[in-house]
Amino acid sequence: MDGLLVVLEAARKAREDDQIVAAEGTWPGVDDPETLREQVADWLSQYANAGTRRTYGYALGLPIAWVDVLVAGEKEVSDAPSSASGVRREGQLHDLAWFRWCAGRGMDPRAATGRDVKAWLHLLDAAGAEKRTRQRMLSTLSAFYGHLTETGVVPANPAALNRARLGLNRSSRDASPTIRLTASQLHALLDAAGKLPNRTRYKDLYAARAVAVVALLTLGLRVSELVGLDRQHLVVSGGEPMLRVLGKGGVHREVYLTTLAAEALERYLRERDLVQETTTPALRGRTNGKATSPLIATRDGARCSRFDVNALLKRVAVQAGPALEDVVDKVHPHALRHAYVTIALEQDARIQHVQADVGHASIATTQYYDRGRRTRDTSAADLVEAAIRAAGDEANDRSPAEHAGTADSMSSRERTPADQPDRDPAEHADLPPAQQSADDVTQDPAYETNGTEPHARAGQTVD
């Protein structure tokens, strides 16, 4: 515990290190910070998706804005996600991210060994990090060191560990901790989003944005995909409104807008244009400079972060009342993506279509979401319970005569040797004791047998 407190205390100073790394060109424990930054930038630049770069950089403990500037060079990045309040929101484990943990120990990340990585993973576990969180963080770290190994910076990948021994094996996936939202609960979220309490003069804008966010998440979008969308990604193709989404691995896919989502988005963009006093058409593509602005934005037009979306969804879930009161603390953006898959499969949608909708690289991932294969209707638990109850009802319905007959039968079978009529002693009088049958011996109430030899009862002796 003392070691944990020491590391946490050192990690809390990492926020100061953000400024040091960016401004003064230093890095705790690193003699050549500029070289390390270039190596990190080289690794991140391999990913075309800015959201992926930010996610990986954040997972390692780097500031989001620093990641954008790092990859873009000296070019200023104006569309980096930021909260509406201007305050950066970080996860509770951010201070234990890998680079911050190394900085707290004054260790150059390039000098890390497998033992260091395992110690870090155990610390994350002790700090309450879920198994999936540790899996993702280890995967990110392994990708980083894999790149350093390929480029000859380090001799081997210290994060290439035996995951089965660490309890992080991905081959046998645990049941998903994500709650299963129903269609009625999604409807309650949409209804509550338009009724969020707000006393400012922008209440109509905020309500429209909340409804648009919930409606877009019900299309199966990842939160990173949602916040990464620009207005230019909203297009009409083949007469159908759709979003051109940049997903994992830099793969683009087309997501068709439902009438519900299209109307919510059009209403939000119209209200936003009125507030910002622009004339940007709501459902158009590359018409003017505003087309490159974020699709979902803060009031002043900045890009929302995934933390903003998560916080908004929490407020909506609370506003939804009884419909979500049992799961309000478990509602997050991924739960709506999860709901899209499960509801689609329950409605007999082709699994290949669902896979394309949500951008799963492997259909096995989509099948994992298919909880229709494991519902109460497909469980044998109720059948077993029914059999138990039927047996009880049958026993209770027996007539008194049947009970009496059963009792007489049991009485006859369970009669003890002591209750049997006495035998004539003269029957074996001419036989020596050693030749009497074992059956005669066991009928003596002074004896009990265990199937092999007789034993005296308590308080009696064997002659």
CSV table of C-alpha atoms in Angstrom, one decimal:
chain,number,residue,atom,x,y,z
A,1,MET,CA,0.0,0.0,0.0
A,2,ASP,CA,2.9,2.4,0.8
A,3,GLY,CA,4.3,1.8,-2.6
A,4,LEU,CA,1.0,2.5,-4.2
A,5,LEU,CA,0.7,5.8,-2.4
A,6,VAL,CA,4.2,6.8,-3.4
A,7,VAL,CA,3.5,6.1,-7.1
A,8,LEU,CA,0.1,7.9,-6.9
A,9,GLU,CA,1.8,11.0,-5.3
A,10,ALA,CA,4.5,11.0,-7.9
A,11,ALA,CA,1.9,10.5,-10.7
A,12,ARG,CA,-0.1,13.5,-9.5
A,13,LYS,CA,2.8,15.7,-10.4
A,14,ALA,CA,2.5,14.6,-14.0
A,15,ARG,CA,0.1,17.4,-14.7
A,16,GLU,CA,3.0,19.8,-14.1
A,17,ASP,CA,5.0,17.5,-16.3
A,18,ASP,CA,2.6,18.2,-19.1
A,19,GLN,CA,3.7,21.8,-19.2
A,20,ILE,CA,7.4,20.9,-18.7
A,21,VAL,CA,7.3,18.4,-21.6
A,22,ALA,CA,5.6,20.8,-23.9
A,23,ALA,CA,7.3,24.0,-23.0
A,24,GLU,CA,10.7,23.3,-21.5
A,25,GLY,CA,11.7,20.2,-23.6
A,26,THR,CA,12.3,18.0,-20.6
A,27,TRP,CA,11.0,14.6,-19.6
A,28,PRO,CA,11.5,13.1,-16.1
A,29,GLY,CA,14.0,10.3,-16.3
A,30,VAL,CA,14.8,10.9,-20.0
A,31,ASP,CA,18.1,12.3,-21.1
A,32,ASP,CA,17.1,12.9,-24.7
A,33,PRO,CA,13.4,14.0,-24.5
A,34,GLU,CA,13.4,15.5,-28.0
A,35,THR,CA,14.4,12.1,-29.5
A,36,LEU,CA,11.8,10.2,-27.5
A,37,ARG,CA,9.1,12.7,-28.6
A,38,GLU,CA,10.1,12.1,-32.2
A,39,GLN,CA,9.9,8.4,-31.7
A,40,VAL,CA,6.4,8.7,-30.2
A,41,ALA,CA,5.3,10.9,-33.0
A,42,ASP,CA,6.6,8.5,-35.6
A,43,TRP,CA,4.6,5.7,-34.0
A,44,LEU,CA,1.4,7.7,-33.7
A,45,SER,CA,1.7,9.1,-37.3
A,46,GLN,CA,1.1,5.6,-38.6
A,47,TYR,CA,-2.6,5.9,-37.6
A,48,ALA,CA,-4.7,7.8,-40.1
A,49,ASN,CA,-7.6,8.3,-37.6
A,50,ALA,CA,-6.9,11.3,-35.3
A,51,GLY,CA,-9.3,9.7,-32.8
A,52,THR,CA,-7.1,6.6,-32.7
A,53,ARG,CA,-4.0,8.7,-32.2
A,54,ARG,CA,-5.6,10.6,-29.3
A,55,THR,CA,-6.9,7.4,-27.7
A,56,TYR,CA,-3.5,5.8,-27.8
A,57,GLY,CA,-1.6,8.9,-26.7
A,58,TYR,CA,-4.1,9.4,-23.8
A,59,ALA,CA,-3.8,5.7,-22.8
A,60,LEU,CA,0.0,6.2,-22.5
A,61,GLY,CA,-0.5,9.4,-20.4
A,62,LEU,CA,0.2,12.1,-23.0
A,63,PRO,CA,-1.9,15.3,-23.1
A,64,ILE,CA,-4.5,15.2,-25.9
A,65,ALA,CA,-3.5,18.6,-27.3
A,66,TRP,CA,0.1,17.7,-27.1
A,67,VAL,CA,-0.5,14.6,-29.2
A,68,ASP,CA,-2.2,16.6,-31.9
A,69,VAL,CA,0.6,19.2,-32.0
A,70,LEU,CA,3.2,16.4,-31.9
A,71,VAL,CA,1.9,14.6,-34.9
A,72,ALA,CA,1.0,17.8,-36.9
A,73,GLY,CA,4.4,19.3,-36.2
A,74,GLU,CA,4.3,23.1,-35.7
A,75,LYS,CA,0.9,23.4,-37.3
A,76,GLU,CA,-1.7,24.6,-34.8
A,77,VAL,CA,-4.5,22.2,-34.2
A,78,SER,CA,-7.8,24.0,-33.7
A,79,ASP,CA,-10.3,21.1,-33.7
A,80,ALA,CA,-8.9,19.1,-30.9
A,81,PRO,CA,-11.6,17.9,-28.5
A,82,SER,CA,-12.2,20.1,-25.5
A,83,SER,CA,-14.8,20.3,-22.9
A,84,ALA,CA,-17.4,23.0,-23.0
A,85,SER,CA,-16.1,24.5,-19.8
A,86,GLY,CA,-12.6,24.6,-21.1
A,87,VAL,CA,-11.4,22.3,-18.3
A,88,ARG,CA,-9.7,19.1,-19.3
A,89,ARG,CA,-11.5,16.0,-17.9
A,90,GLU,CA,-9.4,13.0,-17.2
A,91,GLY,CA,-10.2,9.4,-16.2
A,92,GLN,CA,-9.4,8.3,-12.7
A,93,LEU,CA,-6.6,6.0,-13.9
A,94,HIS,CA,-4.9,8.7,-16.0
A,95,ASP,CA,-2.3,9.4,-13.4
A,96,LEU,CA,-1.2,5.7,-13.6
A,97,ALA,CA,-0.8,5.7,-17.4
A,98,TRP,CA,2.5,4.2,-18.5
A,99,PHE,CA,4.5,7.3,-19.3
A,100,ARG,CA,3.4,9.0,-16.1
A,101,TRP,CA,4.2,5.9,-14.1
A,102,CYS,CA,7.7,5.8,-15.6
A,103,ALA,CA,8.1,9.5,-14.9
A,104,GLY,CA,7.1,9.0,-11.3
A,105,ARG,CA,10.0,6.5,-11.0
A,106,GLY,CA,12.4,8.6,-12.9
A,107,MET,CA,12.7,5.8,-15.5
A,108,ASP,CA,13.3,6.2,-19.3
A,109,PRO,CA,10.4,4.2,-20.9
A,110,ARG,CA,12.9,2.8,-23.4
A,111,ALA,CA,14.8,1.1,-20.6
A,112,ALA,CA,11.7,-0.7,-19.2
A,113,THR,CA,11.7,-4.5,-18.8
A,114,GLY,CA,9.0,-7.1,-18.7
A,115,ARG,CA,9.3,-7.0,-14.9
A,116,ASP,CA,8.5,-3.3,-15.0
A,117,VAL,CA,5.4,-3.8,-17.2
A,118,LYS,CA,4.1,-6.5,-14.9
A,119,ALA,CA,4.6,-4.4,-11.8
A,120,TRP,CA,2.7,-1.6,-13.6
A,121,LEU,CA,-0.2,-4.0,-14.5
A,122,HIS,CA,-0.4,-5.3,-10.9
A,123,LEU,CA,-0.6,-1.7,-9.7
A,124,LEU,CA,-3.4,-0.9,-12.1
A,125,ASP,CA,-5.2,-4.0,-10.8
A,126,ALA,CA,-4.8,-2.8,-7.2
A,127,ALA,CA,-6.0,0.6,-8.2
A,128,GLY,CA,-9.3,-0.9,-9.4
A,129,ALA,CA,-8.7,-1.1,-13.2
A,130,GLU,CA,-11.1,-3.6,-14.8
A,131,LYS,CA,-9.7,-6.5,-16.7
A,132,ARG,CA,-10.7,-5.1,-20.1
A,133,THR,CA,-9.1,-1.8,-19.2
A,134,ARG,CA,-5.8,-3.5,-18.4
A,135,GLN,CA,-6.1,-5.5,-21.6
A,136,ARG,CA,-6.5,-2.4,-23.7
A,137,MET,CA,-3.7,-0.6,-21.9
A,138,LEU,CA,-1.3,-3.5,-22.4
A,139,SER,CA,-2.3,-3.8,-26.1
A,140,THR,CA,-1.5,-0.1,-26.6
A,141,LEU,CA,1.8,-0.5,-24.8
A,142,SER,CA,2.7,-3.5,-26.8
A,143,ALA,CA,1.9,-1.7,-30.1
A,144,PHE,CA,4.2,1.2,-29.0
A,145,TYR,CA,7.1,-1.1,-28.1
A,146,GLY,CA,6.5,-3.2,-31.2
A,147,HIS,CA,7.2,-0.1,-33.3
A,148,LEU,CA,10.3,0.7,-31.2
A,149,THR,CA,11.5,-2.9,-31.7
A,150,GLU,CA,11.0,-2.7,-35.5
A,151,THR,CA,12.9,0.6,-35.7
A,152,GLY,CA,15.8,-0.7,-33.6
A,153,VAL,CA,15.2,1.6,-30.7
A,154,VAL,CA,14.8,-1.2,-28.2
A,155,PRO,CA,16.1,-4.8,-28.5
A,156,ALA,CA,12.8,-6.5,-27.5
A,157,ASN,CA,9.2,-5.7,-26.7
A,158,PRO,CA,8.9,-5.7,-22.8
A,159,ALA,CA,5.1,-5.7,-23.2
A,160,ALA,CA,5.0,-9.0,-25.1
A,161,LEU,CA,4.0,-11.0,-22.0
A,162,ASN,CA,2.1,-14.2,-21.4
A,163,ARG,CA,-1.4,-12.8,-21.0
A,164,ALA,CA,-2.9,-16.1,-19.9
A,165,ARG,CA,-0.7,-16.2,-16.8
A,166,LEU,CA,-1.6,-12.5,-16.1
A,167,GLY,CA,-5.3,-13.4,-16.4
A,168,LEU,CA,-5.6,-11.1,-19.5
A,169,ASN,CA,-6.0,-13.8,-22.1
A,170,ARG,CA,-8.4,-12.5,-24.8
A,171,SER,CA,-9.0,-16.0,-26.3
A,172,SER,CA,-11.7,-16.8,-23.7
A,173,ARG,CA,-13.7,-13.7,-23.3
A,174,ASP,CA,-15.7,-13.0,-20.2
A,175,ALA,CA,-19.3,-12.0,-20.3
A,176,SER,CA,-19.7,-8.4,-21.3
A,177,PRO,CA,-20.1,-6.0,-18.4
A,178,THR,CA,-22.1,-3.7,-20.6
A,179,ILE,CA,-25.7,-3.5,-19.6
A,180,ARG,CA,-28.4,-4.5,-22.1
A,181,LEU,CA,-30.6,-1.6,-22.9
A,182,THR,CA,-34.0,-2.3,-24.4
A,183,ALA,CA,-35.8,-0.4,-27.1
A,184,SER,CA,-38.2,1.1,-24.6
A,185,GLN,CA,-35.2,2.4,-22.6
A,186,LEU,CA,-33.7,4.0,-25.7
A,187,HIS,CA,-37.0,5.7,-26.3
A,188,ALA,CA,-37.0,7.0,-22.7
A,189,LEU,CA,-33.5,8.4,-23.3
A,190,LEU,CA,-34.6,10.2,-26.4
A,191,ASP,CA,-37.6,11.6,-24.7
A,192,ALA,CA,-35.6,12.7,-21.6
A,193,ALA,CA,-32.9,14.3,-23.8
A,194,GLY,CA,-35.3,16.9,-25.0
A,195,LYS,CA,-36.4,17.8,-21.5
A,196,LEU,CA,-33.1,18.4,-19.8
A,197,PRO,CA,-33.5,21.3,-17.4
A,198,ASN,CA,-31.8,24.5,-18.6
A,199,ARG,CA,-32.5,28.1,-17.7
A,200,THR,CA,-30.1,29.8,-20.1
A,201,ARG,CA,-31.2,31.4,-23.3
A,202,TYR,CA,-29.6,28.5,-25.2
A,203,LYS,CA,-31.9,25.9,-23.7
A,204,ASP,CA,-33.4,25.1,-27.1
A,205,LEU,CA,-29.9,24.5,-28.6
A,206,TYR,CA,-28.8,22.3,-25.7
A,207,ALA,CA,-32.0,20.3,-25.9
A,208,ALA,CA,-31.7,19.8,-29.6
A,209,ARG,CA,-28.0,18.8,-29.2
A,210,ALA,CA,-28.8,16.3,-26.5
A,211,VAL,CA,-31.5,14.6,-28.7
A,212,ALA,CA,-29.1,14.5,-31.7
A,213,VAL,CA,-26.3,12.9,-29.6
A,214,VAL,CA,-28.6,10.2,-28.3
A,215,ALA,CA,-30.1,9.6,-31.7
A,216,LEU,CA,-26.7,9.3,-33.4
A,217,LEU,CA,-25.5,6.9,-30.7
A,218,THR,CA,-28.5,4.6,-31.4
A,219,LEU,CA,-27.0,4.1,-34.9
A,220,GLY,CA,-24.2,2.1,-33.3
A,221,LEU,CA,-21.5,4.7,-33.5
A,222,ARG,CA,-18.5,4.6,-31.3
A,223,VAL,CA,-18.2,7.7,-29.2
A,224,SER,CA,-14.8,8.5,-30.8
A,225,GLU,CA,-16.4,8.3,-34.2
A,226,LEU,CA,-19.2,10.6,-33.1
A,227,VAL,CA,-16.9,13.4,-31.8
A,228,GLY,CA,-14.6,13.0,-34.8
A,229,LEU,CA,-17.4,13.8,-37.3
A,230,ASP,CA,-17.5,17.0,-39.3
A,231,ARG,CA,-20.4,18.5,-41.1
A,232,GLN,CA,-18.9,17.6,-44.4
A,233,HIS,CA,-19.3,13.9,-43.4
A,234,LEU,CA,-23.1,14.4,-43.5
A,235,VAL,CA,-24.0,13.6,-47.2
A,236,VAL,CA,-26.8,12.4,-49.4
A,237,SER,CA,-25.9,9.4,-51.5
A,238,GLY,CA,-28.3,7.5,-53.7
A,239,GLY,CA,-31.1,9.7,-52.4
A,240,GLU,CA,-30.4,8.6,-48.8
A,241,PRO,CA,-28.9,10.8,-46.0
A,242,MET,CA,-25.8,9.1,-44.4
A,243,LEU,CA,-22.7,9.7,-42.5
A,244,ARG,CA,-19.2,8.9,-43.8
A,245,VAL,CA,-17.6,7.6,-40.6
A,246,LEU,CA,-13.9,7.1,-40.1
A,247,GLY,CA,-13.6,4.0,-37.8
A,248,LYS,CA,-10.9,1.9,-36.3
A,249,GLY,CA,-7.8,1.2,-38.5
A,250,GLY,CA,-8.6,4.2,-40.7
A,251,VAL,CA,-11.4,2.3,-42.3
A,252,HIS,CA,-14.3,4.4,-43.7
A,253,ARG,CA,-17.9,3.1,-43.6
A,254,GLU,CA,-21.3,4.5,-44.5
A,255,VAL,CA,-23.9,4.8,-41.8
A,256,TYR,CA,-27.4,5.4,-43.0
A,257,LEU,CA,-29.4,7.9,-41.0
A,258,THR,CA,-32.8,6.7,-39.7
A,259,THR,CA,-35.7,9.2,-40.0
A,260,LEU,CA,-35.4,9.6,-36.3
A,261,ALA,CA,-31.7,10.5,-36.4
A,262,ALA,CA,-32.0,12.6,-39.5
A,263,GLU,CA,-34.8,14.8,-38.0
A,264,ALA,CA,-32.9,15.2,-34.7
A,265,LEU,CA,-29.7,16.1,-36.4
A,266,GLU,CA,-31.4,18.6,-38.8
A,267,ARG,CA,-33.2,20.2,-35.9
A,268,TYR,CA,-30.0,20.6,-34.0
A,269,LEU,CA,-28.0,22.0,-36.9
A,270,ARG,CA,-30.7,24.5,-37.7
A,271,GLU,CA,-30.9,25.7,-34.1
A,272,ARG,CA,-27.1,25.9,-34.0
A,273,ASP,CA,-26.9,27.9,-37.2
A,274,LEU,CA,-29.5,30.4,-35.8
A,275,VAL,CA,-27.5,30.8,-32.6
A,276,GLN,CA,-24.2,31.3,-34.5
A,277,GLU,CA,-26.0,33.5,-37.1
A,278,THR,CA,-24.8,31.5,-40.0
A,279,THR,CA,-26.6,30.2,-43.1
A,280,THR,CA,-25.0,26.8,-43.4
A,281,PRO,CA,-27.5,24.4,-44.8
A,282,ALA,CA,-28.4,21.6,-42.3
A,283,LEU,CA,-28.1,18.6,-44.6
A,284,ARG,CA,-25.4,19.5,-47.1
A,285,GLY,CA,-21.8,18.5,-47.7
A,286,ARG,CA,-19.0,20.7,-48.9
A,287,THR,CA,-20.8,24.0,-49.4
A,288,ASN,CA,-18.7,26.5,-47.5
A,289,GLY,CA,-16.1,26.8,-44.8
A,290,LYS,CA,-18.5,25.9,-42.1
A,291,ALA,CA,-18.8,22.4,-43.6
A,292,THR,CA,-15.5,21.5,-41.9
A,293,SER,CA,-16.7,22.4,-38.4
A,294,PRO,CA,-17.5,19.6,-36.0
A,295,LEU,CA,-20.9,17.9,-36.5
A,296,ILE,CA,-21.5,18.0,-32.7
A,297,ALA,CA,-20.0,21.1,-31.1
A,298,THR,CA,-19.9,23.1,-28.0
A,299,ARG,CA,-21.9,26.4,-27.9
A,300,ASP,CA,-18.9,28.3,-29.2
A,301,GLY,CA,-18.3,25.8,-32.1
A,302,ALA,CA,-15.4,23.8,-30.5
A,303,ARG,CA,-15.3,20.0,-30.9
A,304,CYS,CA,-16.8,18.1,-28.0
A,305,SER,CA,-14.8,15.4,-26.3
A,306,ARG,CA,-15.9,11.9,-25.5
A,307,PHE,CA,-16.0,13.0,-21.8
A,308,ASP,CA,-18.5,15.7,-22.7
A,309,VAL,CA,-20.7,13.1,-24.5
A,310,ASN,CA,-20.4,10.7,-21.6
A,311,ALA,CA,-21.3,13.4,-19.0
A,312,LEU,CA,-24.3,14.5,-21.2
A,313,LEU,CA,-25.6,10.9,-21.4
A,314,LYS,CA,-25.3,10.5,-17.7
A,315,ARG,CA,-27.5,13.6,-17.2
A,316,VAL,CA,-30.0,12.3,-19.7
A,317,ALA,CA,-30.2,8.9,-18.0
A,318,VAL,CA,-31.0,10.6,-14.7
A,319,GLN,CA,-33.7,12.7,-16.4
A,320,ALA,CA,-35.2,9.5,-17.8
A,321,GLY,CA,-36.6,8.6,-14.4
A,322,PRO,CA,-38.1,5.2,-13.6
A,323,ALA,CA,-37.3,3.7,-17.0
A,324,LEU,CA,-33.6,3.7,-16.2
A,325,GLU,CA,-33.4,4.2,-12.5
A,326,ASP,CA,-32.0,0.7,-12.0
A,327,VAL,CA,-29.2,1.2,-14.5
A,328,VAL,CA,-28.6,4.9,-14.5
A,329,ASP,CA,-25.0,4.6,-13.2
A,330,LYS,CA,-24.2,2.1,-16.0
A,331,VAL,CA,-25.4,4.1,-19.0
A,332,HIS,CA,-22.6,5.2,-21.2
A,333,PRO,CA,-22.1,5.7,-25.0
A,334,HIS,CA,-20.9,2.1,-25.6
A,335,ALA,CA,-24.1,0.8,-24.0
A,336,LEU,CA,-26.1,2.5,-26.8
A,337,ARG,CA,-23.8,0.9,-29.4
A,338,HIS,CA,-24.3,-2.4,-27.7
A,339,ALA,CA,-28.0,-1.9,-27.7
A,340,TYR,CA,-28.0,-1.3,-31.5
A,341,VAL,CA,-26.4,-4.7,-32.1
A,342,THR,CA,-28.5,-6.7,-29.7
A,343,ILE,CA,-31.8,-5.1,-30.8
A,344,ALA,CA,-31.0,-5.5,-34.4
A,345,LEU,CA,-30.2,-9.2,-34.0
A,346,GLU,CA,-33.3,-9.7,-31.9
A,347,GLN,CA,-35.3,-8.3,-34.8
A,348,ASP,CA,-33.8,-11.0,-37.1
A,349,ALA,CA,-31.5,-8.6,-38.9
A,350,ARG,CA,-28.8,-10.4,-40.9
A,351,ILE,CA,-25.6,-10.5,-38.8
A,352,GLN,CA,-23.5,-9.5,-41.8
A,353,HIS,CA,-25.6,-6.3,-42.2
A,354,VAL,CA,-25.2,-5.5,-38.5
A,355,GLN,CA,-21.4,-6.1,-38.7
A,356,ALA,CA,-21.2,-3.6,-41.6
A,357,ASP,CA,-23.3,-1.0,-39.7
A,358,VAL,CA,-21.1,-0.9,-36.6
A,359,GLY,CA,-17.8,-1.5,-38.4
A,360,HIS,CA,-16.7,-4.7,-36.7
A,361,ALA,CA,-13.6,-6.1,-38.5
A,362,SER,CA,-14.6,-9.6,-37.5
A,363,ILE,CA,-18.0,-11.1,-37.5
A,364,ALA,CA,-17.0,-13.0,-34.4
A,365,THR,CA,-17.1,-9.7,-32.5
A,366,THR,CA,-20.7,-9.1,-33.7
A,367,GLN,CA,-21.6,-12.6,-32.6
A,368,TYR,CA,-20.2,-11.9,-29.2
A,369,TYR,CA,-22.9,-9.1,-28.9
A,370,ASP,CA,-25.6,-11.6,-29.9
A,371,ARG,CA,-27.1,-12.1,-26.5
A,372,GLY,CA,-30.2,-13.5,-28.2
A,373,ARG,CA,-28.4,-16.8,-28.0
A,374,ARG,CA,-28.3,-16.4,-24.2
A,375,THR,CA,-31.6,-15.1,-22.9
A,376,ARG,CA,-34.0,-16.5,-20.3
A,377,ASP,CA,-36.0,-18.2,-23.1
A,378,THR,CA,-32.9,-20.1,-24.2
A,379,SER,CA,-31.9,-21.1,-20.6
A,380,ALA,CA,-32.9,-24.5,-19.1
A,381,ALA,CA,-33.2,-22.9,-15.6
A,382,ASP,CA,-37.0,-22.4,-15.9
A,383,LEU,CA,-37.4,-26.0,-17.1
A,384,VAL,CA,-35.6,-27.4,-14.1
A,385,GLU,CA,-37.6,-25.2,-11.8
A,386,ALA,CA,-40.9,-26.3,-13.4
A,387,ALA,CA,-39.9,-30.0,-12.8
A,388,ILE,CA,-39.1,-29.3,-9.2
A,389,ARG,CA,-42.4,-27.5,-8.6
A,390,ALA,CA,-44.3,-30.3,-10.4
A,391,ALA,CA,-42.7,-32.9,-8.2
A,392,GLY,CA,-43.8,-30.9,-5.1
A,393,ASP,CA,-47.4,-30.5,-6.4
A,394,GLU,CA,-47.6,-34.2,-7.1
A,395,ALA,CA,-46.5,-35.0,-3.5
A,396,ASN,CA,-49.0,-32.5,-2.1
A,397,ASP,CA,-51.9,-33.9,-4.2
A,398,ARG,CA,-51.6,-37.5,-2.9
A,399,SER,CA,-54.6,-38.8,-1.1
A,400,PRO,CA,-54.6,-39.7,2.7
A,401,ALA,CA,-55.2,-43.4,1.7
A,402,GLU,CA,-52.0,-43.4,-0.4
A,403,HIS,CA,-50.1,-41.9,2.4
A,404,ALA,CA,-51.4,-44.5,4.8
A,405,GLY,CA,-50.6,-47.3,2.4
A,406,THR,CA,-47.1,-46.0,2.0
A,407,ALA,CA,-46.6,-45.7,5.7
A,408,ASP,CA,-47.7,-49.4,6.2
A,409,SER,CA,-45.4,-50.5,3.5
A,410,MET,CA,-42.5,-48.6,5.0
A,411,SER,CA,-43.3,-49.9,8.4
A,412,SER,CA,-43.1,-53.5,7.2
A,413,ARG,CA,-39.8,-53.0,5.4
A,414,GLU,CA,-38.2,-51.0,8.1
A,415,ARG,CA,-39.0,-53.4,11.0
A,416,THR,CA,-35.9,-54.0,13.0
A,417,PRO,CA,-34.6,-57.5,14.0
A,418,ALA,CA,-35.7,-56.8,17.6
A,419,ASP,CA,-39.3,-56.6,16.4
A,420,GLN,CA,-39.2,-60.0,14.6
A,421,PRO,CA,-40.8,-63.0,16.3
A,422,ASP,CA,-38.4,-65.0,18.5
A,423,ARG,CA,-37.0,-68.1,16.9
A,424,ASP,CA,-37.0,-71.5,18.6
A,425,PRO,CA,-33.6,-71.9,20.4
A,426,ALA,CA,-33.8,-75.7,19.9
A,427,GLU,CA,-33.7,-75.1,16.2
A,428,HIS,CA,-29.9,-74.8,16.4
A,429,ALA,CA,-29.3,-76.5,19.6
A,430,ASP,CA,-27.3,-79.3,18.1
A,431,LEU,CA,-24.9,-77.0,16.3
A,432,PRO,CA,-21.7,-75.5,17.8
A,433,PRO,CA,-21.7,-71.7,18.0
A,434,ALA,CA,-19.0,-71.5,15.3
A,435,GLN,CA,-21.4,-73.1,12.7
A,436,GLN,CA,-24.4,-70.9,13.4
A,437,SER,CA,-25.2,-68.7,10.4
A,438,ALA,CA,-24.0,-65.1,10.3
A,439,ASP,CA,-27.6,-64.1,9.8
A,440,ASP,CA,-28.4,-65.5,13.2
A,441,VAL,CA,-25.6,-63.5,14.8
A,442,THR,CA,-26.7,-60.2,13.2
A,443,GLN,CA,-30.2,-60.7,14.6
A,444,ASP,CA,-28.8,-60.4,18.1
A,445,PRO,CA,-29.7,-56.8,19.1
A,446,ALA,CA,-26.3,-56.5,20.8
A,447,TYR,CA,-24.7,-56.2,17.3
A,448,GLU,CA,-24.5,-53.9,14.3
A,449,THR,CA,-22.6,-54.6,11.1
A,450,ASN,CA,-20.9,-52.4,8.7
A,451,GLY,CA,-21.0,-55.0,5.9
A,452,THR,CA,-17.9,-56.8,7.0
A,453,GLU,CA,-17.7,-57.6,10.7
A,454,PRO,CA,-20.0,-57.1,13.6
A,455,HIS,CA,-19.4,-54.3,16.1
A,456,ALA,CA,-20.6,-54.0,19.6
A,457,ARG,CA,-23.1,-51.2,20.4
A,458,ALA,CA,-22.1,-48.6,22.9
A,459,GLY,CA,-22.0,-49.9,26.4
A,460,GLN,CA,-22.0,-53.6,25.4
A,461,THR,CA,-19.1,-56.0,24.9
A,462,VAL,CA,-18.5,-58.9,22.6
A,463,ASP,CA,-17.9,-62.2,24.3
